[in-house]
Amino acid sequence: MESAVANLLSPGEEAIVASCGAFGERWGKICVAYGAKPIFVRSEWGTPTDPEAVRKALKEHPKAGAVFLTHTETSAGTVNDLKTLGSIIRETDAVCVVDAISGLAGQELRMDAWNLDCVVAGSQKGLMCPPGLAMAALTAKAWKKVESSKSPRFYWDYRTIRASVPQNETPWTPPVTLIVGLSEALRMIQEEGLENVWKRHLSLSRAAQAGLKALGLKLFSTAPCSVLTSAYAPDGIKGEELVKRMRVELGVSIAGGQEQLKGKIVRLAHMGYMDFSDLVIGLSALERMLGLMGYRVPEPGRAGKEAQAALVS
Ligand SMILES: *Cc1c(COP(=O)(O)O)cnc(C)c1O
């Protein structure tokens, strides 16, 4: 994410930052660190970015050099309508920059067809590898911005990195073990077929939604993404305690809320190599811990059943 800002913007330049959660906010913080001027288009956490609000911001700030977007906002479990956003940004001089760190290989993403100019991702989410590798893809429109940017950069300089590609090299010592791991992960994805991978994630997200609802929980996001499902912690149950006790007492890791959502929501990840068995274990551990904490599940055992039914249909 930092490399995208360092290469695409210049100090003093305006940029639209569409934020619907903690990762959208991060785009803004990086812009400030590089002396750029973020103009926030915020929606409530859990609600996706409104494309019309982005259109309006671009009209009001015609000099904005970039629009920063999030594919799947993992802090809230929300997917953004990148196709519509891309078609709006395309009509302007701004480049469309997407954080697809958790969404890549988990949810439909079509860089060329949707007019996305720079997409960044990491090795540790849908790509199933340990953390440590980052990737960025750029269109010709984005490369023009890279060439005109006046931001200081060295390690992150896309121009230096691009120059070593024809030699099949990287400018600096690469994390070879991670690259070998990534190539195996990509082989697995290719074998299954990318569209089938998207479908599998979508199916898991439907199962997670059905399971959480059967536990009597209210889903948090109005546009749930495929890679992670979020729900409000029930009244009287402290989300942080729930997450911690599940990990310590039942050996199952789910996530709580970040920043303003701390203690208020729980998040079940189902990306990458996570499969239906993991999801069922997660739901049943959640049911057990909710019970231990004094919450009455509407119908014990129903979550697994509902998840199964949602998955099959
Ligand atoms: C995980 C993630 C990142 C990377 O954040 P870390 O703090 O390095 O874990 C960025 N954006 C999104 C949407 C993510 O899910």
Coordinates of C-alpha atoms and ligand atoms in Angstrom, one line a residue:
M1 CA 0.0 0.0 0.0
E2 CA 2.8 2.3 0.8
S3 CA 4.6 1.6 -2.4
A4 CA 1.4 2.6 -4.4
V5 CA 1.2 5.9 -2.6
A6 CA 5.0 6.6 -2.9
N7 CA 4.9 5.8 -6.7
L8 CA 1.6 7.4 -7.7
L9 CA 1.3 10.6 -5.8
S10 CA 3.5 13.7 -5.4
P11 CA 3.8 15.8 -2.2
G12 CA 1.0 18.3 -2.0
E13 CA -1.2 16.4 -4.5
E14 CA -4.8 15.7 -3.7
A15 CA -6.2 12.2 -3.6
I16 CA -9.7 10.8 -2.9
V17 CA -9.6 8.2 -0.2
A18 CA -12.8 6.0 -0.1
S19 CA -13.0 4.5 3.4
C20 CA -15.5 2.1 4.9
G21 CA -13.3 0.7 7.6
A22 CA -9.8 0.5 9.1
F23 CA -8.0 -0.4 5.9
G24 CA -9.5 2.5 4.0
E25 CA -8.4 4.8 6.8
R26 CA -4.9 3.4 6.4
W27 CA -4.8 4.7 2.8
G28 CA -5.4 8.1 4.2
K29 CA -2.6 7.8 6.8
I30 CA -0.1 6.7 4.2
C31 CA -1.1 9.7 2.0
V32 CA -0.4 12.1 4.9
A33 CA 2.9 10.4 5.6
Y34 CA 3.9 11.2 1.9
G35 CA 2.8 14.8 2.1
A36 CA -0.3 14.2 -0.1
K37 CA -3.7 15.6 0.7
P38 CA -6.3 12.9 1.3
I39 CA -10.0 13.9 0.7
F40 CA -12.0 11.3 2.5
V41 CA -15.2 9.8 1.2
R42 CA -16.4 7.9 4.2
S43 CA -19.2 5.5 4.7
E44 CA -20.2 3.9 8.0
W45 CA -18.1 0.9 8.8
G46 CA -20.1 -2.1 7.5
T47 CA -21.6 -0.1 4.6
P48 CA -19.8 -0.1 1.3
T49 CA -18.4 3.0 -0.4
D50 CA -21.0 4.9 -2.3
P51 CA -19.9 5.3 -6.0
E52 CA -22.0 8.5 -6.4
A53 CA -20.2 10.1 -3.4
V54 CA -16.9 9.3 -5.2
R55 CA -18.2 10.8 -8.4
K56 CA -19.1 13.9 -6.5
A57 CA -15.7 14.2 -4.8
L58 CA -14.0 13.8 -8.1
K59 CA -16.1 16.7 -9.5
E60 CA -15.3 18.9 -6.5
H61 CA -11.6 18.0 -6.7
P62 CA -10.7 17.8 -10.4
K63 CA -7.0 17.8 -9.6
A64 CA -7.1 14.7 -7.5
G65 CA -4.4 12.4 -8.8
A66 CA -5.8 9.1 -7.5
V67 CA -8.7 7.4 -5.8
F68 CA -7.8 4.9 -3.2
L69 CA -10.3 2.0 -2.8
T70 CA -10.6 -1.3 -0.8
H71 CA -11.7 -4.5 -2.5
T72 CA -12.8 -6.4 0.6
E73 CA -12.7 -4.3 3.7
T74 CA -11.6 -6.9 6.2
S75 CA -12.1 -4.9 9.3
A76 CA -15.9 -4.8 8.7
G77 CA -16.4 -7.7 6.3
T78 CA -17.6 -5.5 3.4
V79 CA -17.1 -5.8 -0.3
N80 CA -17.0 -2.7 -2.5
D81 CA -18.5 -2.3 -6.0
L82 CA -15.2 -1.9 -7.8
K83 CA -16.8 -2.3 -11.2
T84 CA -19.0 0.7 -10.8
L85 CA -16.3 2.7 -9.1
G86 CA -13.8 1.9 -11.8
S87 CA -16.2 3.0 -14.5
I88 CA -16.6 6.4 -12.8
I89 CA -12.9 7.0 -12.1
R90 CA -12.0 6.0 -15.7
E91 CA -13.6 9.1 -17.0
T92 CA -11.2 11.3 -15.0
D93 CA -7.4 11.8 -14.9
A94 CA -7.2 10.1 -11.5
V95 CA -5.8 6.6 -11.2
C96 CA -7.9 4.0 -9.5
V97 CA -5.9 2.2 -6.8
V98 CA -7.2 -0.9 -5.1
D99 CA -6.2 -2.6 -1.9
A100 CA -7.0 -6.2 -2.8
I101 CA -4.8 -7.7 0.0
S102 CA -7.6 -9.9 1.5
G103 CA -9.8 -10.1 -1.6
L104 CA -7.4 -11.3 -4.2
A105 CA -8.1 -15.0 -5.1
G106 CA -11.2 -14.8 -2.7
Q107 CA -13.7 -12.7 -4.5
E108 CA -14.3 -11.7 -8.1
L109 CA -11.8 -9.0 -9.2
R110 CA -11.2 -8.1 -12.8
M111 CA -8.5 -5.5 -13.1
D112 CA -8.7 -4.8 -16.8
A113 CA -12.5 -5.2 -17.4
W114 CA -13.3 -3.0 -14.3
N115 CA -10.7 -0.3 -15.2
L116 CA -8.6 -0.6 -12.1
D117 CA -5.2 1.1 -12.6
C118 CA -3.2 -0.2 -9.7
V119 CA -4.0 -3.3 -7.6
V120 CA -1.9 -4.3 -4.6
A121 CA -2.0 -7.6 -2.7
G122 CA -0.1 -9.6 -0.2
S123 CA 0.9 -13.3 0.2
Q124 CA -0.8 -14.0 3.5
K125 CA -4.5 -14.0 2.8
G126 CA -6.2 -15.6 -0.2
L127 CA -2.8 -16.5 -1.6
M128 CA -2.4 -18.9 1.4
C129 CA 1.3 -18.1 2.0
P130 CA 3.2 -16.8 5.0
P131 CA 3.2 -13.0 5.2
G132 CA 6.1 -11.1 3.7
L133 CA 5.5 -10.8 -0.1
A134 CA 3.6 -8.0 -1.7
M135 CA 2.5 -7.6 -5.3
A136 CA 1.4 -4.6 -7.4
A137 CA 0.0 -4.5 -10.9
L138 CA -0.3 -1.3 -12.9
T139 CA -1.9 -0.1 -16.1
A140 CA -0.3 2.3 -18.6
K141 CA -2.3 5.1 -17.0
A142 CA -0.7 4.3 -13.7
W143 CA 2.8 4.0 -15.1
K144 CA 2.5 7.6 -16.4
K145 CA 1.8 8.7 -12.8
V146 CA 4.8 6.6 -11.6
E147 CA 7.0 8.5 -14.0
S148 CA 5.8 11.9 -13.0
S149 CA 5.7 11.4 -9.3
K150 CA 8.0 13.5 -7.2
S151 CA 7.7 11.5 -4.0
P152 CA 11.0 10.2 -2.5
R153 CA 11.3 6.4 -2.9
F154 CA 14.1 4.0 -3.2
Y155 CA 13.3 0.4 -2.1
W156 CA 9.8 0.9 -3.3
D157 CA 10.6 2.5 -6.7
Y158 CA 8.5 0.7 -9.3
R159 CA 10.8 1.9 -12.0
T160 CA 13.8 0.1 -10.6
I161 CA 11.7 -3.0 -10.0
R162 CA 10.3 -3.0 -13.6
A163 CA 13.8 -2.6 -15.0
S164 CA 15.0 -5.9 -13.6
V165 CA 12.0 -7.9 -14.7
P166 CA 13.3 -8.6 -18.3
Q167 CA 16.4 -10.2 -16.6
N168 CA 14.1 -12.4 -14.5
E169 CA 15.5 -10.7 -11.5
T170 CA 14.5 -8.4 -8.6
P171 CA 16.7 -5.3 -7.8
W172 CA 17.1 -6.4 -4.2
T173 CA 17.6 -9.9 -2.6
P174 CA 14.1 -11.4 -2.7
P175 CA 12.5 -13.7 -0.1
V176 CA 13.2 -16.8 -2.2
T177 CA 11.3 -19.2 0.1
L178 CA 8.2 -17.2 -0.1
I179 CA 8.3 -16.9 -3.9
V180 CA 8.6 -20.7 -4.1
G181 CA 5.6 -21.0 -1.8
L182 CA 3.7 -18.5 -3.8
S183 CA 4.3 -20.3 -7.1
E184 CA 2.9 -23.5 -5.5
A185 CA -0.2 -21.6 -4.2
L186 CA -0.7 -20.1 -7.7
R187 CA -0.5 -23.6 -9.2
M188 CA -3.1 -24.8 -6.8
I189 CA -5.4 -21.9 -7.7
Q190 CA -4.9 -22.5 -11.4
E191 CA -5.7 -26.2 -11.0
E192 CA -9.0 -25.5 -9.3
G193 CA -9.7 -22.6 -11.6
L194 CA -9.9 -19.0 -10.3
E195 CA -13.6 -18.7 -10.9
N196 CA -14.2 -21.9 -8.9
V197 CA -12.1 -20.5 -6.1
W198 CA -14.3 -17.4 -6.1
K199 CA -17.4 -19.6 -6.0
R200 CA -16.0 -21.7 -3.2
H201 CA -15.4 -18.5 -1.1
L202 CA -18.9 -17.2 -1.9
S203 CA -20.4 -20.5 -0.9
L204 CA -18.5 -20.5 2.4
S205 CA -19.6 -16.9 3.1
R206 CA -23.3 -17.9 2.6
A207 CA -22.8 -20.8 4.9
A208 CA -21.2 -18.6 7.5
Q209 CA -24.0 -16.0 7.3
A210 CA -26.6 -18.8 7.7
G211 CA -24.8 -20.3 10.6
L212 CA -24.3 -17.0 12.5
K213 CA -28.0 -16.1 11.9
A214 CA -29.0 -19.5 13.3
L215 CA -27.0 -18.6 16.4
G216 CA -29.3 -15.6 16.8
L217 CA -26.5 -13.1 15.8
K218 CA -27.2 -10.1 13.6
L219 CA -24.9 -9.8 10.6
F220 CA -22.7 -6.6 10.7
S221 CA -22.1 -5.7 7.1
T222 CA -24.8 -4.6 4.6
A223 CA -22.7 -5.9 1.7
P224 CA -20.9 -9.0 3.1
C225 CA -17.7 -10.0 1.4
S226 CA -16.8 -13.6 0.5
V227 CA -13.6 -13.9 2.5
L228 CA -14.7 -13.1 6.0
T229 CA -18.1 -12.8 7.8
S230 CA -18.8 -10.3 10.6
A231 CA -21.7 -10.2 13.1
Y232 CA -22.5 -8.2 16.1
A233 CA -21.7 -9.8 19.5
P234 CA -25.0 -10.4 21.3
D235 CA -26.1 -7.9 23.9
G236 CA -24.4 -8.5 27.2
I237 CA -21.5 -10.5 25.6
K238 CA -18.1 -8.8 25.4
G239 CA -16.7 -9.6 22.0
E240 CA -13.1 -9.4 23.1
E241 CA -13.7 -11.9 25.9
L242 CA -15.5 -14.2 23.6
V243 CA -12.7 -14.3 21.1
K244 CA -10.1 -14.8 23.8
R245 CA -11.9 -17.6 25.6
M246 CA -12.6 -19.4 22.3
R247 CA -8.8 -19.3 21.6
V248 CA -7.6 -20.2 25.0
E249 CA -10.3 -22.7 26.1
L250 CA -11.4 -24.2 22.8
G251 CA -8.4 -23.7 20.6
V252 CA -10.3 -21.9 17.9
S253 CA -9.2 -18.5 16.5
I254 CA -11.7 -16.0 15.3
A255 CA -11.2 -12.3 15.2
G256 CA -12.9 -9.5 17.1
G257 CA -13.5 -5.9 16.0
Q258 CA -10.7 -3.4 15.3
E259 CA -10.6 0.2 16.6
Q260 CA -14.1 1.6 16.9
L261 CA -15.6 -1.9 16.6
K262 CA -13.4 -3.4 19.3
G263 CA -15.6 -5.6 21.5
K264 CA -18.7 -5.0 19.3
I265 CA -18.3 -7.5 16.5
V266 CA -16.8 -11.0 15.8
R267 CA -15.3 -11.9 12.5
L268 CA -15.0 -15.4 11.0
A269 CA -12.4 -15.7 8.3
H270 CA -12.9 -18.2 5.5
M271 CA -10.3 -17.3 3.0
G272 CA -7.5 -19.2 1.3
Y273 CA -7.1 -22.8 2.5
M274 CA -9.8 -22.4 5.1
D275 CA -12.6 -24.9 4.2
F276 CA -16.0 -26.0 5.3
S277 CA -14.7 -28.1 8.1
D278 CA -12.9 -25.1 9.6
L279 CA -16.1 -23.1 9.3
V280 CA -18.2 -25.7 11.1
I281 CA -15.6 -26.0 13.8
G282 CA -15.7 -22.2 14.2
L283 CA -19.4 -22.1 14.4
S284 CA -19.7 -24.9 16.9
A285 CA -17.0 -23.5 19.1
L286 CA -18.7 -20.1 18.9
E287 CA -22.0 -21.7 19.9
R288 CA -20.3 -23.5 22.8
M289 CA -18.6 -20.4 24.1
L290 CA -21.7 -18.2 23.8
G291 CA -23.4 -20.8 26.0
L292 CA -20.6 -20.9 28.5
M293 CA -20.8 -17.1 28.7
G294 CA -24.5 -17.2 29.5
Y295 CA -26.1 -16.5 26.1
R296 CA -29.0 -18.7 25.1
V297 CA -28.7 -19.9 21.5
P298 CA -32.2 -20.0 20.0
E299 CA -31.9 -23.7 18.8
P300 CA -28.8 -25.6 19.8
G301 CA -27.1 -27.4 16.9
R302 CA -29.0 -25.5 14.3
A303 CA -26.1 -23.4 13.1
G304 CA -24.2 -26.3 11.6
K305 CA -27.4 -27.6 9.9
E306 CA -28.1 -24.1 8.4
A307 CA -24.5 -23.7 7.3
Q308 CA -24.7 -27.1 5.5
A309 CA -27.9 -26.2 3.8
A310 CA -26.6 -22.8 2.6
L311 CA -23.5 -24.5 1.3
V312 CA -25.3 -27.1 -0.7
S313 CA -27.9 -24.8 -2.3
Ligands
LIG1 C1 -4.7 -7.8 6.0 C2 -5.0 -6.6 5.2 C3 -4.1 -5.6 5.0 C4 -2.7 -5.7 5.6 O1 -2.7 -5.4 6.9 P1 -1.7 -5.9 8.0 O2 -1.8 -4.9 9.1 O3 -0.4 -6.0 7.3 O4 -2.2 -7.2 8.4 C5 -4.4 -4.5 4.3 N1 -5.6 -4.4 3.7 C6 -6.6 -5.3 3.9 C7 -7.9 -5.1 3.3 C8 -6.3 -6.4 4.7 O5 -7.2 -7.4 4.9

